[in-house]
Amino acid sequence: MDIPRIFAVREANHRIHNPVTAEKLAVLGQALHLEPGTTALDLASGSGEMLCTWARDHGLSGTGVDLCALFTEQARARAVELGVGDQVRFVHADAAGYTTDPVDLAACVGATWIGGGVAGTVELLARSLRPGGLMLIGEVYWRRPPPDRETVEACEATSEDDWLDLPGLLTQFGDLGYDVVEMVLADQDSWDRYTAAQWFTMRTWLDQNPDDELAEQVRAELRTEPARYARNTREYLGWGIFALRQRT
Ligand code: SAH
């Protein structure tokens, strides 16, 4: 089982599969005051950059779970590269319903569909979190109201109601019984690092794989995606990582 191959083509060179830069990830790691020995579970861990760098920088240890074989391989290689291969491990598996013994930090950064949305993902992570532990959720929100149907669809929503705005999302975490204790948000520049970097990867891939079954799709995306992104996504889609603690 794996994710559709097109994602691995577009994001083969990404260390972070989200609109957050290495700098922002480091800022978040510092902001969380992680103690050495903190244990973590990261559902949909991608290429493992969060766990690997926080293992190196803060002495964290833990497990990442991801459905993409390529990203999981890259995560294992990154752990070795950063010298934290004995602290973190990466499992190639479906993270939906995945639970472990309670950890100090349970995360799902940019894949809340694995729990059927924010509420379900909070509930899923809570099953593996020790009392008083820290939860991380990465999620989209409307930075500006979408002006038309084209923008809604470009932001991968079926209707405007699929995403909240930032105050709405923060309120939702409260309604679920959690205090929001930190957040790091994407900005347009960090969106470019996620999205524009895909174009470079796709063009390089296309030059090397002109006859691949995905070549036509990639060729078409390269023609339309930059302008579509600038017109319908860059100004409208917000994204952030939110740190939550259950209310007592
Ligand atoms: N948290 C990572 C990856 C986010 S991108 C980061 O910030 O870099 C979303 C990830 O979800 C991808 O790596 C994709 O392979 C993974 N994914 C999608 N469906 C999944 C599922 N059902 N179980 C586990 N991982 C899944």
PDB file of C-alpha atoms and ligand atoms in Angstrom, residues 2-3 7 11 15-18 20 25 42-50 65-69 71 93-96 108-111 113-114 194 239 241, ligand 1:
ATOM      1  CA  ASP A   2       1.257   3.487  -0.805  1.00  0.00           C
ATOM      2  CA  ILE A   3       0.075   6.996  -1.577  1.00  0.00           C
ATOM      3  CA  PHE A   7       2.968  12.928  -4.737  1.00  0.00           C
ATOM      4  CA  GLU A  11       7.871  16.055  -3.556  1.00  0.00           C
ATOM      5  CA  ARG A  15      12.603  17.257   3.371  1.00  0.00           C
ATOM      6  CA  ILE A  16       9.484  18.932   4.728  1.00  0.00           C
ATOM      7  CA  HIS A  17       6.231  18.154   2.928  1.00  0.00           C
ATOM      8  CA  ASN A  18       4.417  21.194   4.239  1.00  0.00           C
ATOM      9  CA  VAL A  20       6.927  25.309   6.806  1.00  0.00           C
ATOM     10  CA  LEU A  25      10.411  23.978  12.388  1.00  0.00           C
ATOM     11  CA  ASP A  42       4.487  11.414  14.556  1.00  0.00           C
ATOM     12  CA  LEU A  43       1.621  10.183  12.388  1.00  0.00           C
ATOM     13  CA  ALA A  44       2.150  10.894   8.666  1.00  0.00           C
ATOM     14  CA  SER A  45       5.789  11.730   9.364  1.00  0.00           C
ATOM     15  CA  GLY A  46       6.758  12.169   5.695  1.00  0.00           C
ATOM     16  CA  SER A  47      10.536  12.282   5.271  1.00  0.00           C
ATOM     17  CA  GLY A  48      11.007  12.549   9.010  1.00  0.00           C
ATOM     18  CA  GLU A  49      12.549  16.012   9.225  1.00  0.00           C
ATOM     19  CA  MET A  50      10.713  17.060  12.384  1.00  0.00           C
ATOM     20  CA  VAL A  65       4.536   6.424  10.663  1.00  0.00           C
ATOM     21  CA  ASP A  66       3.928   7.143   6.988  1.00  0.00           C
ATOM     22  CA  LEU A  67       2.208   5.460   4.089  1.00  0.00           C
ATOM     23  CA  CYS A  68       4.740   6.582   1.455  1.00  0.00           C
ATOM     24  CA  ALA A  69       7.580   4.059   1.035  1.00  0.00           C
ATOM     25  CA  PHE A  71       9.410   9.228   2.130  1.00  0.00           C
ATOM     26  CA  ALA A  93       2.194   1.901   7.497  1.00  0.00           C
ATOM     27  CA  ASP A  94      -1.257   3.438   7.415  1.00  0.00           C
ATOM     28  CA  ALA A  95      -1.451   5.922  10.298  1.00  0.00           C
ATOM     29  CA  ALA A  96      -5.244   5.849  10.434  1.00  0.00           C
ATOM     30  CA  CYS A 108       0.009  14.833  13.033  1.00  0.00           C
ATOM     31  CA  VAL A 109       1.372  17.639  10.900  1.00  0.00           C
ATOM     32  CA  GLY A 110      -0.506  18.164   7.677  1.00  0.00           C
ATOM     33  CA  ALA A 111      -2.529  14.979   7.344  1.00  0.00           C
ATOM     34  CA  TRP A 113      -7.569  13.234   6.915  1.00  0.00           C
ATOM     35  CA  ILE A 114      -6.080  10.200   8.691  1.00  0.00           C
ATOM     36  CA  TYR A 194       6.718  23.982  -0.399  1.00  0.00           C
ATOM     37  CA  TRP A 239      -1.440  26.794   7.349  1.00  0.00           C
ATOM     38  CA  ILE A 241       1.265  23.898  13.392  1.00  0.00           C
TER      39      ILE A 241
HETATM   40  N1  SAH B   1       4.315  15.542   8.487  1.00  0.00           N
HETATM   41  C1  SAH B   1       5.175  15.451   7.316  1.00  0.00           C
HETATM   42  C2  SAH B   1       4.425  15.030   6.057  1.00  0.00           C
HETATM   43  C3  SAH B   1       3.195  15.838   5.708  1.00  0.00           C
HETATM   44  S1  SAH B   1       2.589  15.555   4.064  1.00  0.00           S
HETATM   45  C4  SAH B   1       5.896  16.747   7.092  1.00  0.00           C
HETATM   46  O1  SAH B   1       5.498  17.747   7.661  1.00  0.00           O
HETATM   47  O2  SAH B   1       6.849  16.770   6.309  1.00  0.00           O
HETATM   48  C5  SAH B   1       1.389  14.322   4.325  1.00  0.00           C
HETATM   49  C6  SAH B   1       1.969  12.949   4.553  1.00  0.00           C
HETATM   50  O3  SAH B   1       0.909  12.068   4.833  1.00  0.00           O
HETATM   51  C7  SAH B   1       2.733  12.338   3.379  1.00  0.00           C
HETATM   52  O4  SAH B   1       4.019  11.993   3.810  1.00  0.00           O
HETATM   53  C8  SAH B   1       1.919  11.094   3.021  1.00  0.00           C
HETATM   54  O5  SAH B   1       2.728  10.027   2.572  1.00  0.00           O
HETATM   55  C9  SAH B   1       1.270  10.795   4.339  1.00  0.00           C
HETATM   56  N2  SAH B   1       0.041  10.012   4.347  1.00  0.00           N
HETATM   57  C10 SAH B   1      -1.056  10.157   3.586  1.00  0.00           C
HETATM   58  N3  SAH B   1      -2.008   9.298   3.945  1.00  0.00           N
HETATM   59  C11 SAH B   1      -1.495   8.581   4.991  1.00  0.00           C
HETATM   60  C12 SAH B   1      -1.983   7.529   5.827  1.00  0.00           C
HETATM   61  N4  SAH B   1      -3.212   7.039   5.654  1.00  0.00           N
HETATM   62  N5  SAH B   1      -1.185   7.045   6.780  1.00  0.00           N
HETATM   63  C13 SAH B   1       0.086   7.517   6.957  1.00  0.00           C
HETATM   64  N6  SAH B   1       0.596   8.507   6.214  1.00  0.00           N
HETATM   65  C14 SAH B   1      -0.188   9.030   5.243  1.00  0.00           C
END
